[in-house]
mmCIF file of C-alpha atoms in Angstrom:
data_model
loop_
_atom_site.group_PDB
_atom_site.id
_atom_site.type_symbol
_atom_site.label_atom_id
_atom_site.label_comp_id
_atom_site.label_asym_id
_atom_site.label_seq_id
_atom_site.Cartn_x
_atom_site.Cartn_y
_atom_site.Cartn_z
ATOM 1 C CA UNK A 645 21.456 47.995 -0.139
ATOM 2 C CA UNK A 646 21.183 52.216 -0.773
ATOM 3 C CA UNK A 647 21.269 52.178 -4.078
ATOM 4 C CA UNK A 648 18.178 52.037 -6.307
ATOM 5 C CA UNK A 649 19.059 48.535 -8.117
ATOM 6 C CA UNK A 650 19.547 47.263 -4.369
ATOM 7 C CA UNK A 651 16.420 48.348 -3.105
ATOM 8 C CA UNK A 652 14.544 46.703 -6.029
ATOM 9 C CA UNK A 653 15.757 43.187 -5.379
ATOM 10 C CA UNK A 654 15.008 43.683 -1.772
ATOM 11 C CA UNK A 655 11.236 44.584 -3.350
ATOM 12 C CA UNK A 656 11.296 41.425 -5.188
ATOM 13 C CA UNK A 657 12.529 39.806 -1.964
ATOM 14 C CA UNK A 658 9.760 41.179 0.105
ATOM 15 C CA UNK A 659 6.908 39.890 -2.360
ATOM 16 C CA UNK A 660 8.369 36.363 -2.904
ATOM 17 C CA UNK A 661 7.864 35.548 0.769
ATOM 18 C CA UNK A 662 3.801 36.007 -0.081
ATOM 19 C CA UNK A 663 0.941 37.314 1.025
ATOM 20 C CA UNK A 664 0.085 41.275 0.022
ATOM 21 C CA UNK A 665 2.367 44.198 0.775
ATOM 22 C CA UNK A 666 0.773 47.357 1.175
ATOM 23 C CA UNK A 667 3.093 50.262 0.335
ATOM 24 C CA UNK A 668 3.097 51.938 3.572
ATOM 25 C CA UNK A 669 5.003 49.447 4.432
ATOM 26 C CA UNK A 670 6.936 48.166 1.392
ATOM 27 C CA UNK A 671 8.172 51.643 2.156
ATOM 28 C CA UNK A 672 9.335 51.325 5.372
ATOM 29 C CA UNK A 673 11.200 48.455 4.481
ATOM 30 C CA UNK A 674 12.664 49.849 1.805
ATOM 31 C CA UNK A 675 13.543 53.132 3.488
ATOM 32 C CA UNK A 676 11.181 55.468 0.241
ATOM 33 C CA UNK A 677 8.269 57.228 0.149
ATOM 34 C CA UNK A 678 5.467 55.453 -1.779
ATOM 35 C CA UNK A 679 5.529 57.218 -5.190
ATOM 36 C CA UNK A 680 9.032 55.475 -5.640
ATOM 37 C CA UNK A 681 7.702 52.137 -3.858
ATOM 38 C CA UNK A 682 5.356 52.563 -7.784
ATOM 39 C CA UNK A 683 8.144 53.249 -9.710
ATOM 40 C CA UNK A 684 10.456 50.298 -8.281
ATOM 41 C CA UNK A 685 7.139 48.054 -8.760
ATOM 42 C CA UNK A 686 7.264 49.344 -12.242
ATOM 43 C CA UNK A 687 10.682 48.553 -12.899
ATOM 44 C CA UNK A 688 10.073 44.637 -11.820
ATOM 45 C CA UNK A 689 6.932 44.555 -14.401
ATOM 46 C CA UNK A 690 9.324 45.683 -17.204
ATOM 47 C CA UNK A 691 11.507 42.472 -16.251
ATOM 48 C CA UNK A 692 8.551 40.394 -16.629
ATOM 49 C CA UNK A 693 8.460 40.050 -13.375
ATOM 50 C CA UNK A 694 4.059 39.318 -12.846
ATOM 51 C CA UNK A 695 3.676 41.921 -9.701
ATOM 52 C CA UNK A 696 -0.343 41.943 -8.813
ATOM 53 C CA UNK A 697 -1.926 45.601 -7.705
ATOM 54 C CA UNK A 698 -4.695 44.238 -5.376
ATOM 55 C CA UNK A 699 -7.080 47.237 -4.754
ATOM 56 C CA UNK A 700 -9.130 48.330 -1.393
ATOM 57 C CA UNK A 701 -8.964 48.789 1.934
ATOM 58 C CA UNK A 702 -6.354 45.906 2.660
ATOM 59 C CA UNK A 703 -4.958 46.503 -0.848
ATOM 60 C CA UNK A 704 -1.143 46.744 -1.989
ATOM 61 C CA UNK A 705 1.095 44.340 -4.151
ATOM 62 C CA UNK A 706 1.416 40.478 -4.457
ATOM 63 C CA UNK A 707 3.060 38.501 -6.632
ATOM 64 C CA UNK A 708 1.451 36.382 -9.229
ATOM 65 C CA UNK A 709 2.083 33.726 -11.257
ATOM 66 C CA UNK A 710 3.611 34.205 -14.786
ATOM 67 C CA UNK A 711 5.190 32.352 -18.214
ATOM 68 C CA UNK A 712 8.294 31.766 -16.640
ATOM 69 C CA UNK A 713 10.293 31.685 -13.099
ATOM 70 C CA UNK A 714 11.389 35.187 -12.029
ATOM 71 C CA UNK A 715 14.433 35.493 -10.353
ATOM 72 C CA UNK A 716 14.519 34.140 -6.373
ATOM 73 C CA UNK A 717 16.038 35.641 -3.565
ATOM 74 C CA UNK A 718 17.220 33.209 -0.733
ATOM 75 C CA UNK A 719 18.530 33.945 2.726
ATOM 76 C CA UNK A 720 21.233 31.915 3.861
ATOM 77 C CA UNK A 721 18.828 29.487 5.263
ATOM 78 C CA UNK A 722 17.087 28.937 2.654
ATOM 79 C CA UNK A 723 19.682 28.116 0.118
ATOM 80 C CA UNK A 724 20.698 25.674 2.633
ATOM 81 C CA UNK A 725 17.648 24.363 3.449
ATOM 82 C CA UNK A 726 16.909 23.874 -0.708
ATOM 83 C CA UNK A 727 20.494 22.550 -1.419
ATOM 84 C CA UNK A 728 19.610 19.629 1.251
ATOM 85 C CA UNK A 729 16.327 19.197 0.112
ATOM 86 C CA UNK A 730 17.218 18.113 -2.839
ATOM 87 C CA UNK A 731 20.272 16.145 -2.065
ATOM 88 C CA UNK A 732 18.206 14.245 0.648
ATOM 89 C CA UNK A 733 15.483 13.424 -1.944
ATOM 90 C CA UNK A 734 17.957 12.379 -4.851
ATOM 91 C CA UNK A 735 19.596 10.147 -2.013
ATOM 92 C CA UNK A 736 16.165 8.833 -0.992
ATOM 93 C CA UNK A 737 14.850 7.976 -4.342
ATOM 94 C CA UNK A 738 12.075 10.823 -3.908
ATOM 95 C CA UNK A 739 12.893 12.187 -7.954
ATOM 96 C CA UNK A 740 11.863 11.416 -11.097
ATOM 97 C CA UNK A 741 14.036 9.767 -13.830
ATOM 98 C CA UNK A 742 14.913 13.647 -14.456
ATOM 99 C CA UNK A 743 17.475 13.340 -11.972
ATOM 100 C CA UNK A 744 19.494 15.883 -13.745
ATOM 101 C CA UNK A 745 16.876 18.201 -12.900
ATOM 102 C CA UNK A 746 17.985 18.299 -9.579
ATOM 103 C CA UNK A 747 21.571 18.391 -9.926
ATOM 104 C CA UNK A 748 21.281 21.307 -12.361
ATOM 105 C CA UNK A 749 19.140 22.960 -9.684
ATOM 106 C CA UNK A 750 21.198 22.433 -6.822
ATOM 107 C CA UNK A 751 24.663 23.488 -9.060
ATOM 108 C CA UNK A 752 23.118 26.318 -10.194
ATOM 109 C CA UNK A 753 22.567 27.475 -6.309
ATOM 110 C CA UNK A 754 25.736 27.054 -5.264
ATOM 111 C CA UNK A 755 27.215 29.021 -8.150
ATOM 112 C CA UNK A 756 25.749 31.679 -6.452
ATOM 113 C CA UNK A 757 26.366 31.117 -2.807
ATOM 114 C CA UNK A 758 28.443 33.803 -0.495
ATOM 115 C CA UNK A 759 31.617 32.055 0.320
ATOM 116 C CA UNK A 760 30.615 31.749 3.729
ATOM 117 C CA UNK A 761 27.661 29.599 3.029
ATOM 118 C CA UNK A 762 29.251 27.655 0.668
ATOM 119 C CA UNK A 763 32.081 26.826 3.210
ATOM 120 C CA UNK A 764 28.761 26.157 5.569
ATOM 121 C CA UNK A 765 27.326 23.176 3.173
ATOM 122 C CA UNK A 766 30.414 21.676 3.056
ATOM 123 C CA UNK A 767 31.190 21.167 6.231
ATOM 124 C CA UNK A 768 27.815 19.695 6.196
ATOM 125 C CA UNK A 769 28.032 17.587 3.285
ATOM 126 C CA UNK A 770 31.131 16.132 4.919
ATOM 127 C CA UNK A 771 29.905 15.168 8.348
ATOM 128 C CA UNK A 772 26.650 13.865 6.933
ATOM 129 C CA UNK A 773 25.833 10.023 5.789
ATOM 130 C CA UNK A 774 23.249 8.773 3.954
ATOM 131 C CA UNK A 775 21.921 5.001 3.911
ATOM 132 C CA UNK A 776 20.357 5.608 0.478
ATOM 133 C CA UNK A 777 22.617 5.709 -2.148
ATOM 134 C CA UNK A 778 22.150 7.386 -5.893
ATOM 135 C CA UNK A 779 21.966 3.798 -7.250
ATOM 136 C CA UNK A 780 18.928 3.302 -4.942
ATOM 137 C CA UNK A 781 15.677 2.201 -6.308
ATOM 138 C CA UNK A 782 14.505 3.041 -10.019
ATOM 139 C CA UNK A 783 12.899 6.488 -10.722
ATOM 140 C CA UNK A 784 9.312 7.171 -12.193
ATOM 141 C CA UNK A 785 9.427 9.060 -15.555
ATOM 142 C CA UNK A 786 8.116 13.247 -14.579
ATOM 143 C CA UNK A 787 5.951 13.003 -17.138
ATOM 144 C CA UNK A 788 4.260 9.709 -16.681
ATOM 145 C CA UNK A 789 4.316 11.309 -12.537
ATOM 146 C CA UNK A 790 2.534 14.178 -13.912
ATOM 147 C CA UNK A 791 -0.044 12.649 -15.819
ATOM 148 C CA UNK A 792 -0.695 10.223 -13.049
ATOM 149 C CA UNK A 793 -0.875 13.434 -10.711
ATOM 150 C CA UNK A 794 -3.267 15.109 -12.731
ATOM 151 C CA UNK A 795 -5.569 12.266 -13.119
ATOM 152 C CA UNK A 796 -5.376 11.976 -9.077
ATOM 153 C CA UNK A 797 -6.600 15.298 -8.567
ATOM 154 C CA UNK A 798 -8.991 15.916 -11.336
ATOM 155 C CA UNK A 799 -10.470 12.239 -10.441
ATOM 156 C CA UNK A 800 -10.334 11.172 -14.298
ATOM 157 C CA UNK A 801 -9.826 7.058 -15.220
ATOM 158 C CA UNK A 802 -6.550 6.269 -16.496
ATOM 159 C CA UNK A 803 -5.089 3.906 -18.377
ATOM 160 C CA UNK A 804 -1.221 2.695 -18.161
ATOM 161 C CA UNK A 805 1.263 0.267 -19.661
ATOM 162 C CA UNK A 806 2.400 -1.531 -16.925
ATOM 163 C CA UNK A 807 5.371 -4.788 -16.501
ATOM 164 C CA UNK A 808 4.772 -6.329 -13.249
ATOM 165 C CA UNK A 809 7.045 -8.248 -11.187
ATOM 166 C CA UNK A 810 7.393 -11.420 -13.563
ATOM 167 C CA UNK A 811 7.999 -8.950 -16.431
ATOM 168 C CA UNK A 812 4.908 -9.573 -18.147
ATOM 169 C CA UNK A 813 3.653 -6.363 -19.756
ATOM 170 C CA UNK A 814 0.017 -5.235 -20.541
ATOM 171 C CA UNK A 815 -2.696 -2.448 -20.378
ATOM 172 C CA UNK A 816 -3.969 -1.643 -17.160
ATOM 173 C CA UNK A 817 -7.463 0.717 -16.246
ATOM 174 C CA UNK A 818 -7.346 2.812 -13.404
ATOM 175 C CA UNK A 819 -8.774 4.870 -10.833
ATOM 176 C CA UNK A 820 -6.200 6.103 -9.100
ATOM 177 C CA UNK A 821 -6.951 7.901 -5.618
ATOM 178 C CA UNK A 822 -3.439 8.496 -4.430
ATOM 179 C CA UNK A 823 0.288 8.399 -4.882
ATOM 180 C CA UNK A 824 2.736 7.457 -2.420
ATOM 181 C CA UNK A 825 6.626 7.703 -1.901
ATOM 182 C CA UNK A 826 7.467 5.134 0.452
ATOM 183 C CA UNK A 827 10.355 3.783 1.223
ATOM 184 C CA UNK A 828 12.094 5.066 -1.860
ATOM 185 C CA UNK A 829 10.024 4.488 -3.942
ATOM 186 C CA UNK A 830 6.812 5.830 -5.494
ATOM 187 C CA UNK A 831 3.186 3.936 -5.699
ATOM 188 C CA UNK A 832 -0.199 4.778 -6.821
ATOM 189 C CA UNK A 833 -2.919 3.199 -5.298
ATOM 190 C CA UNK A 834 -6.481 3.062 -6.405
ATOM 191 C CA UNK A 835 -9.374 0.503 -7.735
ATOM 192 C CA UNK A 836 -9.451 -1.344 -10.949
ATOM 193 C CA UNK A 837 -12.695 -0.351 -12.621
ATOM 194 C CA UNK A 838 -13.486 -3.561 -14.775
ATOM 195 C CA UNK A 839 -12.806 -6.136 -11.883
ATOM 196 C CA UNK A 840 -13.936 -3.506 -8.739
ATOM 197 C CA UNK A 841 -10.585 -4.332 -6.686
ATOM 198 C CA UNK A 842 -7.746 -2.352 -5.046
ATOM 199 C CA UNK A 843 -4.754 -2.167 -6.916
ATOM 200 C CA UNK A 844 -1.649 -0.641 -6.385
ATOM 201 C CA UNK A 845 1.063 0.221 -8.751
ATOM 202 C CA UNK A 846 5.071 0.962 -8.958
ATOM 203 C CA UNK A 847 5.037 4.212 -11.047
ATOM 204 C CA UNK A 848 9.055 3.257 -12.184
ATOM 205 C CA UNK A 849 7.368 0.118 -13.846
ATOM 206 C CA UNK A 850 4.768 2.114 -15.539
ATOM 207 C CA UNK A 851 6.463 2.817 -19.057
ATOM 208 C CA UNK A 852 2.773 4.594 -20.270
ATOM 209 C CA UNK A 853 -0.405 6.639 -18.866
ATOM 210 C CA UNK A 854 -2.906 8.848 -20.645
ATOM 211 C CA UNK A 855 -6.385 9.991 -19.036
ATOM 212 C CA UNK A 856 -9.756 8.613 -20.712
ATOM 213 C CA UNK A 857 -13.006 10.387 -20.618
ATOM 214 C CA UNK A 858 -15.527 11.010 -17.771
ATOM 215 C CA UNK A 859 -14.898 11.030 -13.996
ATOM 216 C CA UNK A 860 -15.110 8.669 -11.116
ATOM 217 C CA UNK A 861 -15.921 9.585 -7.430
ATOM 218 C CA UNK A 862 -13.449 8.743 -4.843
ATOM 219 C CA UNK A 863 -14.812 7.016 -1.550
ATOM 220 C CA UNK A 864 -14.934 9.428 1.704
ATOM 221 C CA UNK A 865 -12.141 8.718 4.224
ATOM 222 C CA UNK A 866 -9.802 6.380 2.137
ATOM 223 C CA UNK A 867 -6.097 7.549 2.757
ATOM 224 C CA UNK A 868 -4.274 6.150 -0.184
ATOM 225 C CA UNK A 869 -0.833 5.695 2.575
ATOM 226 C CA UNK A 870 -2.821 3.651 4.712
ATOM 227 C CA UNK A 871 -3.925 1.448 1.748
ATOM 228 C CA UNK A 872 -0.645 1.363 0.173
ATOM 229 C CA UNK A 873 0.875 -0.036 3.863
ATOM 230 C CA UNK A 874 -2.752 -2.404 4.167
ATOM 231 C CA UNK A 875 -1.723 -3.941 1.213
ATOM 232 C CA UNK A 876 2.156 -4.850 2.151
ATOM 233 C CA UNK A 877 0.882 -6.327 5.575
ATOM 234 C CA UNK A 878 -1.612 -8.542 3.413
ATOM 235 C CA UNK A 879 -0.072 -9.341 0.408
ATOM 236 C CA UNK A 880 0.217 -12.843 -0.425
ATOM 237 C CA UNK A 881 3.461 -14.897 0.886
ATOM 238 C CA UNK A 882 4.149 -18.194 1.325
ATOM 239 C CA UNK A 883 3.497 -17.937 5.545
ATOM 240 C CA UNK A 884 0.019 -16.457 7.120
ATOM 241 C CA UNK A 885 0.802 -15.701 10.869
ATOM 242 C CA UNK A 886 -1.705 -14.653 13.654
ATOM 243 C CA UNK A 887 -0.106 -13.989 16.926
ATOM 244 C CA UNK A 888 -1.645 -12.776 20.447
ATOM 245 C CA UNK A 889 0.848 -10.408 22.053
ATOM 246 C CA UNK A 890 0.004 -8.672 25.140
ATOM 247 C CA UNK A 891 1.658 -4.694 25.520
ATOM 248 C CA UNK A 892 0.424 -1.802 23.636
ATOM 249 C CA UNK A 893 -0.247 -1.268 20.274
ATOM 250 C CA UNK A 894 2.655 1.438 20.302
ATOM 251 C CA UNK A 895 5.048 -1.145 21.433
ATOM 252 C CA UNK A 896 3.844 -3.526 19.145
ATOM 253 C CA UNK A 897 4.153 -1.160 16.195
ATOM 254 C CA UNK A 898 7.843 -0.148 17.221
ATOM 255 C CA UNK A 899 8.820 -3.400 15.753
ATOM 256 C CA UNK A 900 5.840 -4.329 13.525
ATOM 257 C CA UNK A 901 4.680 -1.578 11.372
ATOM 258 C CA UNK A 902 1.662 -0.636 9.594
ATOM 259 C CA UNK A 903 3.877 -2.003 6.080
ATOM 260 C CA UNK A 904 4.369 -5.416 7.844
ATOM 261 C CA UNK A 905 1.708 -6.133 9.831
ATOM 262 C CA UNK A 906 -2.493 -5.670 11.295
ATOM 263 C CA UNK A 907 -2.608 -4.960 14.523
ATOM 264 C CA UNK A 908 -6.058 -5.250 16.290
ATOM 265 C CA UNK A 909 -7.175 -5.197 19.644
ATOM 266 C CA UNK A 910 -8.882 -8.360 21.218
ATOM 267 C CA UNK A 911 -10.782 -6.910 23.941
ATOM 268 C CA UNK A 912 -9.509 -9.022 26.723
ATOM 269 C CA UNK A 913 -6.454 -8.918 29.534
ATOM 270 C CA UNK A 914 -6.476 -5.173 30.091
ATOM 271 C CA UNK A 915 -4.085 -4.022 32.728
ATOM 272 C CA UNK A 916 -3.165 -0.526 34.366
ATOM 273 C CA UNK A 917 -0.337 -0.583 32.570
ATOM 274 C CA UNK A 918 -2.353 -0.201 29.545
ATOM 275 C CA UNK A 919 -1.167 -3.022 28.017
ATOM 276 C CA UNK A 920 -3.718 -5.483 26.340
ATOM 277 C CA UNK A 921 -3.647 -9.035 24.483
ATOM 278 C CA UNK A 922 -3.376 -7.826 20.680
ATOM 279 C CA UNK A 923 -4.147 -10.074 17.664
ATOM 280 C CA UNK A 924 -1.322 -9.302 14.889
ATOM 281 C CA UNK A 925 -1.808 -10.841 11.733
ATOM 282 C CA UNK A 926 1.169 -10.822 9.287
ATOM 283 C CA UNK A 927 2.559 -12.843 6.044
ATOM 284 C CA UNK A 928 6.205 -13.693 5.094
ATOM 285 C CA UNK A 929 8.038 -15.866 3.184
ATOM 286 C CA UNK A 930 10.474 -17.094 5.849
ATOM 287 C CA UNK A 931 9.897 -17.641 9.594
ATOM 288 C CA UNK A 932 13.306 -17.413 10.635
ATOM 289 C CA UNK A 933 13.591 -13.822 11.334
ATOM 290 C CA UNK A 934 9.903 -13.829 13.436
ATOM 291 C CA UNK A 935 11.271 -15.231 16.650
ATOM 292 C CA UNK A 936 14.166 -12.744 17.688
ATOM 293 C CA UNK A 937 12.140 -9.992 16.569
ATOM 294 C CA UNK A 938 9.499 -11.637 18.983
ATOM 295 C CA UNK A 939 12.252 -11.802 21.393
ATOM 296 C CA UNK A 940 13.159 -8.140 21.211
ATOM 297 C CA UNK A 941 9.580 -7.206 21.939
ATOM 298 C CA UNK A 942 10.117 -8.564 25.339
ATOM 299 C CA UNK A 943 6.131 -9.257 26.047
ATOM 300 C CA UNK A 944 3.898 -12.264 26.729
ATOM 301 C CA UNK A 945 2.642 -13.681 22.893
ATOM 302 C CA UNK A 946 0.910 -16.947 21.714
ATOM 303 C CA UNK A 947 1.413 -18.901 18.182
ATOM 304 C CA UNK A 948 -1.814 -19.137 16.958
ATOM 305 C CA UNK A 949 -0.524 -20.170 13.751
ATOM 306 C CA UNK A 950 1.004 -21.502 12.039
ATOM 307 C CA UNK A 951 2.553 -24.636 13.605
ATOM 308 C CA UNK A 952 5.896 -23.833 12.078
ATOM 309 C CA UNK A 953 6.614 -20.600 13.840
ATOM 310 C CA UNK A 954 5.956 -22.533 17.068
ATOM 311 C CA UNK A 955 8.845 -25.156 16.014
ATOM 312 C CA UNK A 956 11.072 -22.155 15.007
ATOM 313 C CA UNK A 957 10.074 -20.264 18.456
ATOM 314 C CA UNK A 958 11.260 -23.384 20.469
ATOM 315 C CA UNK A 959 14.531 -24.071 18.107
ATOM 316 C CA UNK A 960 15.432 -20.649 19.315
ATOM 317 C CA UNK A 961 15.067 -20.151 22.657
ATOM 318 C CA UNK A 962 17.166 -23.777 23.083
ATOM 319 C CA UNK A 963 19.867 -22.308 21.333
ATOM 320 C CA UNK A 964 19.634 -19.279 23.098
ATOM 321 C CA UNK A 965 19.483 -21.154 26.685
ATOM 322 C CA UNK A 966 22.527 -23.383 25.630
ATOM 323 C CA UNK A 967 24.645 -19.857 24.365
ATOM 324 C CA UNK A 968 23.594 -18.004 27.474
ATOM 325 C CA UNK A 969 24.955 -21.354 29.786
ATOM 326 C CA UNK A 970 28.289 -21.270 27.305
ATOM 327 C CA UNK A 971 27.440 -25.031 26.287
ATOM 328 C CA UNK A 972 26.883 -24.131 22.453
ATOM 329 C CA UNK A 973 29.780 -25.723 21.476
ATOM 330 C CA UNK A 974 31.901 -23.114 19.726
ATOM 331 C CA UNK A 975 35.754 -22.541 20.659
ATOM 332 C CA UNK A 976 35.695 -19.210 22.726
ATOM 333 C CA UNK A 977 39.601 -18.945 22.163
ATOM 334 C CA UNK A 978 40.606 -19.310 25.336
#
């Protein structure tokens, strides 16, 4: 780019990947002396464009934050990189009930895109699948996200309108320490005041929130993931299951994660291997799908409880024997 319009968008280019730019060598880059290095910074100011002087030793230009979104320059890697950003969170569920938002965004991108990179995405877009649809889970509203957001960081009580599970529908009080996208959706986790317990909360079934007055202090340590996945693994379900599985706790948690189950160690049967008898506690509403998975894990484990799982364990390693010996009784078409 030689010409002076040119040179000011690389400028603008230049400050937008951050930090300050002194204009020895906003010069350089630009191929000018420093008196026109000003006049270029000039011209972006008259576009509104909020360029910073920052004065001293280490001084230069930065720029700042303003009323509105100046224009963005993108290399061909980053268009790409934003185009399946966004496609990858609308697929994922990680938007807000906006979701036009982020088609406009990502349409208004590839308006723009050199031919060459456009011809790039596609041949991405084609040869990539996606197990999350766009009728995936329900979206939280952006501004009931935002409020929810603020409260988190500025540790102020809320309260929300909330319809639980069974539908029912009432006024909730919250502290809220965190929120969480996980597995498509998003939660917010925190502590109801009034009754001093954990809670955790679906933001897409929250259909209110406003902040109330004063502040609350949020305990040192807590990582609102790790109590989001706590409270899966104990959440109440029809089964309670404690197991004693000797391997690893990294084995263990290839097919048990921190969402399913608690994983502790019992201090006993330590081998060079590393492996170690574990105690996993879990709860579920069916057994059936325990014992293959138990199977697939391939390791030494005792039933502790409940009596059940034992019954389903022995069901289906008889079945298993009889299929392996061919005596299961179904027609192999021969």
């Amino acid at each position: 780019m030689s010409r002076p319009a040119g040179r000011v968008l690389t400028l603008l280019d230049l400050l937008q990947s951050g930090g300050v730019r002194t204009v020895a060598e906003l010069a350089e880059r630009l191929g000018v002396d420093g008196r026109t290095v000003r006049r270029y910074v000039d011209q972006l100011i008259d576009l509104d464009i909020p360029v910073e002087t920052v004065r001293g030793r280490y001084g230069g230009y930065r720029l700042g934050s303003g009323y509105r979104l100046p224009p963005l320059m993108f290399s061909d890697d980053e268009a790409l990189a934003v185009l399946l950003g966004l496609l990858a969170g609308r697929r994922a569920g990680l938007t807000t009930a906006a979701e036009t938002a982020s088609e406009t965004a990502a349409a208004k991108i590839r308006r723009v895109l050199p031919a060459h990179v456009a011809r790039t995405l596609d041949t991405v877009l084609d040869s990539l699948s996606l197990t999350e649809g766009p009728g995936g889970p329900p979206r939280p509203d952006a501004e009931i996200l935002l409020t929810v957001a603020d409260a988190v960081r500025h540790h102020r009580p809320l309260s929300i309108r909330y319809t639980d599970r069974e539908g029912r529908r009432g006024e909730r009080l919250l502290h809220a320490y965190g929120i969480v996208a996980h597995a498509g959706r998003w939660y917010v986790t925190g502590t109801d005041p009034g009754i001093g317990e954990d809670r955790t909360f679906r933001l897409d079934r929250v259909t209110g929130a406003r902040p109330l007055p004063g502040s609350f202090e949020v305990p040192a340590g807590l990582d609102p993931a790790d109590r989001l996945l706590a409270g899966f693994a104990t959440a109440a379900y029809r089964h309670e299951v404690t197991l004693r599985v000797h391997g690893t706790p990294e084995h263990v948690r290839s097919r048990l994660p921190a969402s399913v189950a608690r994983v502790e160690e019992t201090g006993e049967g330590r081998n060079r291997a590393g492996g170690r008898w574990l105690r996993v506690e879990l709860r579920a509403e069916r057994l059936d799908w325990l014992p293959p998975l138990l199977a697939a894990l391939d390791r030494p484990f005792v039933v502790e409880r409940p009596d059940e799982l034992r019954h389903e364990v022995t069901a289906f390693a008889e079945r298993f024997a009889r299929r392996a010996r061919g005596d299961d009784g179904t027609d192999d078409g021969g």
